[in-house]
Structures are given as C-alpha cells and as structure tokens.
Amino acid sequence: LLWISYLDPYGKPRHGVAYLSQSVANSPNELGDNAKDWIRGVGQPSVGNPRHDLSRKSELGNCQTFTEPSLFHRQGETYLAANCLVMKNGQRRVDLERLVLLREQESGYEFVGDLLTGSDAARFGVERLEQAELTTSKDGDLLLLATPMSGGANHAGCFVLEVESLDPPRMARHSDGSLKTPVFVTDSGSKEKGPGACSYDPNSETGVIIVRRDFEFDKKPPRIAFSLLATGYHP
C-alpha cells in the first residue's frame, strides 16, 4: 500500500512537505502498522527519510513531489503510476506536469515512461489529469481512469481511457495525437468541488465507483461529506 503523507505544521513560516509512504502486510488489518517513508521528489527537505529519491533519475529531475500513487500488477510485473508535480520559481507549472509510470525492482524503481502529459489535459480544456488508476476491462484490455481537474481541487468526473501498452507506455490516440475517450463518468449529485477519483475492478458488480463530494461551505461549521457511488457501468 502506498499513500501520500503530509507534514504541514502550524505557525509561520509555513512549510509543507509531501512524500509517499509504504506499508506491506499479510492482511489489510495490518497495513499501516509498519509504515515507512518511501518515495520523495526534489522538493523534499530534510524531514523524514524516504528511501527512494526518484528525482535523481534524469527523466524525473523536475518533479517536486509525487502524488496520487496507483499500483498495478500485470504479467509478473508491479507498476507504479504517479503524478509528477512541478514547481518553478515558486509557481506551479501544470504544463510540465505528467503521469509517470515506473516498474518496481529489488533495488527500487525503473522509469518506464510518461502515460499522460500537460498537453493531454489542455486538449480537454482542464489544467490536469490526476487521480489515475490502472486497471483492466472484463475482456482483459488495459484501462486508465483519470480525473480532469482545474482551479485547485475542482473535479470534473472521470475519463476511462484505453491503454495500448505499458512498456513502452502508450495510450490509445487519434491520428492528431488526442486521447481516445470511450467513457466519461460523472455524478450530478455532487456539489461544490464536483465528482472525481474513480476506481474499477472487472470482478466487482459495482462497476465504476466514483467519489461523490457534498460540500456546503456556507454553513457553520461547514458540511463536508464524502460517499462512494456505484455506477454499475462496466467499460
């Protein structure tokens, strides 16, 4: 299990830190008991001691940190897909951000390539494509679920995208280079920040699951509610 760990202490100067933590266990109930600081980027200061600094790889040298990790096992290989967050001169550069794919090895991780880039998001009229999940259809075809995002944390549903190959990483595209988008999943019941962050397992009767976000910030205290919506749709 991999997840994002944040350190954002109170007071000034404000100094936020994000890295990926890891836990390996024989059962879900044991996960988290042996957590390790696992993956960092170039923006990780001397807080914690993540084992793998992926920004040392030339292809990932501008990755401030890595977010939204997704693990996927196929044909004896374990892959990690994660967002590479880029900062330059104190400003976030979404045009340079990308969804990177790595292969797990005994000594760490091997960079395989980029699955999505900032130009892919721009073609859809959004800033970023994040919260990605690699999975398969009922027929065994490779799929990638991704949430289009703009303006901080504004979600706009989920794309279900076709993946032609993991090594080398290659998405299904039209002749002009744009992504083929067979399915777009959304939820009209979500309020404020919109729906997003989807998951799919071909063996589950739920079909694609999407997170419903119900925020009412005008109330005191603000009402913040998350729930999972089973769409019943199988791509």
Short mmCIF file of C-alpha atoms in Angstrom, two decimals:
data_model
loop_
_atom_site.label_atom_id
_atom_site.label_comp_id
_atom_site.label_asym_id
_atom_site.label_seq_id
_atom_site.Cartn_x
_atom_site.Cartn_y
_atom_site.Cartn_z
CA LEU A 1 0.00 0.00 0.00
CA LEU A 2 1.28 3.47 -0.93
CA TRP A 3 -0.24 6.76 0.24
CA ILE A 4 0.60 10.46 0.45
CA SER A 5 1.96 11.73 3.76
CA TYR A 6 1.77 15.43 4.55
CA LEU A 7 3.67 17.46 7.10
CA ASP A 8 2.24 20.97 7.35
CA PRO A 9 2.99 22.37 10.82
CA TYR A 10 1.10 25.30 12.28
CA GLY A 11 2.64 28.72 12.60
CA LYS A 12 4.97 30.70 10.40
CA PRO A 13 6.94 30.21 8.31
CA ARG A 14 4.52 27.83 6.62
CA HIS A 15 6.42 24.82 5.36
CA GLY A 16 4.53 21.96 3.72
CA VAL A 17 6.12 18.59 2.94
CA ALA A 18 4.63 15.71 0.96
CA TYR A 19 6.07 12.29 0.22
CA LEU A 20 4.82 8.75 -0.37
CA SER A 21 4.67 6.26 2.48
CA GLN A 22 4.61 2.48 2.14
CA SER A 23 3.27 -0.42 4.16
CA VAL A 24 3.49 -4.15 3.36
CA ALA A 25 1.46 -6.71 5.33
CA ASN A 26 -0.14 -10.14 5.06
CA SER A 27 -3.64 -8.79 5.72
CA PRO A 28 -5.46 -5.46 5.30
CA ASN A 29 -5.85 -5.12 9.08
CA GLU A 30 -2.07 -4.99 9.49
CA LEU A 31 -1.46 -2.32 6.88
CA GLY A 32 -0.12 0.88 8.38
CA ASP A 33 1.45 -0.76 11.42
CA ASN A 34 4.88 -0.81 9.76
CA ALA A 35 4.73 2.35 7.64
CA LYS A 36 7.93 3.55 6.00
CA ASP A 37 8.80 6.88 4.39
CA TRP A 38 9.20 5.58 0.86
CA ILE A 39 9.38 7.99 -2.11
CA ARG A 40 10.42 11.63 -2.36
CA GLY A 41 10.96 14.24 -5.05
CA VAL A 42 13.38 17.12 -5.48
CA GLY A 43 11.28 19.33 -3.18
CA GLN A 44 11.63 17.06 -0.14
CA PRO A 45 13.63 18.89 2.58
CA SER A 46 15.43 17.19 5.43
CA VAL A 47 12.24 15.95 7.10
CA GLY A 48 11.73 12.22 7.32
CA ASN A 49 13.96 9.91 5.36
CA PRO A 50 12.20 8.48 2.28
CA ARG A 51 14.17 5.56 0.90
CA HIS A 52 13.82 6.38 -2.80
CA ASP A 53 14.58 9.81 -4.27
CA LEU A 54 13.06 9.44 -7.72
CA SER A 55 14.14 12.95 -8.71
CA ARG A 56 17.68 11.56 -9.06
CA LYS A 57 16.52 9.97 -12.30
CA SER A 58 17.14 12.37 -15.18
CA GLU A 59 13.61 11.94 -16.54
CA LEU A 60 12.13 12.95 -13.17
CA GLY A 61 14.59 15.66 -12.18
CA ASN A 62 11.99 18.45 -12.07
CA CYS A 63 9.42 16.51 -10.01
CA GLN A 64 8.89 18.49 -6.82
CA THR A 65 6.94 15.63 -5.33
CA PHE A 66 4.87 12.63 -6.43
CA THR A 67 1.15 12.41 -5.71
CA GLU A 68 -1.86 10.16 -6.32
CA PRO A 69 0.05 6.83 -6.41
CA SER A 70 -1.54 3.83 -8.11
CA LEU A 71 -0.13 0.29 -8.03
CA PHE A 72 -0.89 -2.23 -10.77
CA HIS A 73 0.33 -5.82 -11.20
CA ARG A 74 0.38 -7.48 -14.62
CA GLN A 75 2.27 -10.42 -16.09
CA GLY A 76 4.62 -10.73 -13.13
CA GLU A 77 5.49 -7.01 -13.03
CA THR A 78 4.37 -4.40 -10.49
CA TYR A 79 3.97 -0.88 -11.83
CA LEU A 80 3.59 2.44 -10.04
CA ALA A 81 1.78 5.31 -11.73
CA ALA A 82 2.07 8.69 -10.01
CA ASN A 83 1.66 12.37 -10.78
CA CYS A 84 4.86 14.39 -11.10
CA LEU A 85 4.15 17.82 -9.58
CA VAL A 86 6.40 20.57 -10.97
CA MET A 87 7.30 23.92 -9.39
CA LYS A 88 9.44 26.66 -10.95
CA ASN A 89 10.32 29.95 -9.26
CA GLY A 90 7.70 29.29 -6.62
CA GLN A 91 4.91 28.73 -9.16
CA ARG A 92 3.20 25.51 -10.07
CA ARG A 93 3.76 24.54 -13.73
CA VAL A 94 0.86 22.32 -14.71
CA ASP A 95 2.01 22.45 -18.34
CA LEU A 96 5.10 20.45 -17.33
CA GLU A 97 3.33 18.00 -15.04
CA ARG A 98 2.70 14.45 -16.17
CA LEU A 99 1.57 11.00 -15.12
CA VAL A 100 4.71 8.88 -14.93
CA LEU A 101 4.98 5.10 -14.95
CA LEU A 102 7.64 3.18 -13.02
CA ARG A 103 8.38 -0.52 -12.66
CA GLU A 104 9.22 -1.93 -9.24
CA GLN A 105 12.60 -3.66 -8.91
CA GLU A 106 14.50 -5.16 -5.99
CA SER A 107 16.74 -2.10 -5.85
CA GLY A 108 13.96 0.45 -6.27
CA TYR A 109 12.11 1.72 -9.33
CA GLU A 110 12.85 1.86 -13.04
CA PHE A 111 11.41 4.74 -15.05
CA VAL A 112 9.32 3.32 -17.89
CA GLY A 113 7.87 6.50 -19.40
CA ASP A 114 5.05 9.05 -19.36
CA LEU A 115 1.43 7.97 -19.69
CA LEU A 116 -0.19 11.43 -19.74
CA THR A 117 1.19 14.95 -20.12
CA GLY A 118 0.06 18.52 -19.56
CA SER A 119 -0.83 18.81 -23.24
CA ASP A 120 -3.32 15.95 -22.85
CA ALA A 121 -5.11 17.90 -20.11
CA ALA A 122 -5.05 21.10 -22.17
CA ARG A 123 -6.80 19.34 -25.06
CA PHE A 124 -9.72 18.64 -22.70
CA GLY A 125 -9.78 22.24 -21.51
CA VAL A 126 -8.60 21.43 -17.97
CA GLU A 127 -5.38 22.01 -16.04
CA ARG A 128 -4.52 18.48 -15.02
CA LEU A 129 -5.43 14.80 -15.35
CA GLU A 130 -4.86 13.26 -11.93
CA GLN A 131 -6.01 10.54 -9.51
CA ALA A 132 -5.16 7.92 -12.10
CA GLU A 133 -5.81 4.21 -11.71
CA LEU A 134 -4.60 1.43 -13.98
CA THR A 135 -6.99 -1.49 -14.34
CA THR A 136 -8.45 -3.86 -16.95
CA SER A 137 -11.80 -4.36 -18.61
CA LYS A 138 -13.77 -7.59 -18.33
CA ASP A 139 -12.07 -8.66 -21.57
CA GLY A 140 -8.61 -8.01 -20.11
CA ASP A 141 -7.92 -4.81 -22.05
CA LEU A 142 -5.80 -2.19 -20.27
CA LEU A 143 -7.64 0.88 -18.99
CA LEU A 144 -6.63 4.09 -17.25
CA LEU A 145 -9.09 6.05 -15.13
CA ALA A 146 -8.21 9.72 -14.64
CA THR A 147 -9.93 12.77 -13.14
CA PRO A 148 -9.86 16.07 -15.08
CA MET A 149 -9.12 18.89 -12.64
CA SER A 150 -8.91 22.69 -12.67
CA GLY A 151 -8.66 25.52 -10.16
CA GLY A 152 -7.10 23.70 -7.25
CA ALA A 153 -9.34 20.76 -6.29
CA ASN A 154 -12.26 21.20 -8.70
CA HIS A 155 -13.06 17.76 -10.09
CA ALA A 156 -14.99 17.14 -13.29
CA GLY A 157 -15.79 13.41 -13.25
CA CYS A 158 -13.58 10.65 -14.64
CA PHE A 159 -12.32 9.61 -18.04
CA VAL A 160 -11.94 5.91 -18.78
CA LEU A 161 -9.07 5.81 -21.27
CA GLU A 162 -7.69 2.99 -23.39
CA VAL A 163 -4.07 1.93 -22.85
CA GLU A 164 -2.34 0.22 -25.76
CA SER A 165 0.88 -0.69 -23.95
CA LEU A 166 2.63 -0.32 -20.60
CA ASP A 167 6.15 -0.91 -21.88
CA PRO A 168 6.62 1.37 -23.63
CA PRO A 169 3.76 3.43 -22.15
CA ARG A 170 1.36 4.17 -24.98
CA MET A 171 -2.19 5.47 -24.76
CA ALA A 172 -4.78 4.89 -27.47
CA ARG A 173 -4.85 8.08 -29.55
CA HIS A 174 -6.45 9.53 -32.65
CA SER A 175 -4.34 10.42 -35.67
CA ASP A 176 -3.97 14.00 -34.39
CA GLY A 177 -2.47 12.75 -31.10
CA SER A 178 -5.53 13.37 -28.93
CA LEU A 179 -6.63 10.70 -26.48
CA LYS A 180 -9.42 8.31 -27.33
CA THR A 181 -12.06 8.67 -24.61
CA PRO A 182 -14.57 5.83 -24.80
CA VAL A 183 -16.25 6.71 -21.48
CA PHE A 184 -16.81 9.78 -19.31
CA VAL A 185 -18.25 9.12 -15.84
CA THR A 186 -19.80 11.86 -13.71
CA ASP A 187 -22.27 12.33 -10.83
CA SER A 188 -24.95 15.01 -10.88
CA GLY A 189 -25.43 14.60 -7.11
CA SER A 190 -22.04 16.04 -6.24
CA LYS A 191 -21.94 19.65 -5.05
CA GLU A 192 -19.31 22.37 -4.96
CA LYS A 193 -15.98 20.83 -5.97
CA GLY A 194 -17.53 18.21 -8.24
CA PRO A 195 -17.18 14.41 -8.54
CA GLY A 196 -13.98 12.54 -9.23
CA ALA A 197 -11.47 9.92 -8.18
CA CYS A 198 -12.80 6.71 -9.73
CA SER A 199 -11.94 3.05 -9.30
CA TYR A 200 -12.84 -0.07 -11.24
CA ASP A 201 -12.41 -3.82 -10.83
CA PRO A 202 -13.84 -6.03 -13.58
CA ASN A 203 -14.76 -8.68 -10.99
CA SER A 204 -16.91 -6.31 -8.92
CA GLU A 205 -20.64 -5.94 -9.58
CA THR A 206 -20.40 -2.26 -8.64
CA GLY A 207 -18.93 -1.26 -11.98
CA VAL A 208 -17.00 2.01 -11.95
CA ILE A 209 -17.05 3.62 -8.49
CA ILE A 210 -16.91 7.41 -8.27
CA VAL A 211 -16.46 9.63 -5.22
CA ARG A 212 -19.45 11.89 -4.51
CA ARG A 213 -18.42 15.11 -2.79
CA ASP A 214 -21.09 17.08 -0.94
CA PHE A 215 -19.62 20.31 0.41
CA GLU A 216 -21.62 23.19 1.91
CA PHE A 217 -19.07 25.78 2.91
CA ASP A 218 -21.66 28.45 3.72
CA LYS A 219 -22.76 26.54 6.83
CA LYS A 220 -21.06 26.92 10.21
CA PRO A 221 -19.34 24.61 10.72
CA PRO A 222 -19.01 23.74 7.02
CA ARG A 223 -20.65 20.49 5.94
CA ILE A 224 -18.20 18.16 4.23
CA ALA A 225 -19.37 14.69 3.22
CA PHE A 226 -17.82 12.04 1.01
CA SER A 227 -19.52 8.89 -0.26
CA LEU A 228 -18.89 6.22 -2.89
CA LEU A 229 -21.33 5.85 -5.77
CA ALA A 230 -21.56 2.51 -7.59
CA THR A 231 -22.44 3.28 -11.20
CA GLY A 232 -22.98 -0.31 -12.32
CA TYR A 233 -21.15 0.57 -15.53
CA HIS A 234 -18.51 -1.84 -16.88
CA PRO A 235 -16.28 -0.30 -19.57
#
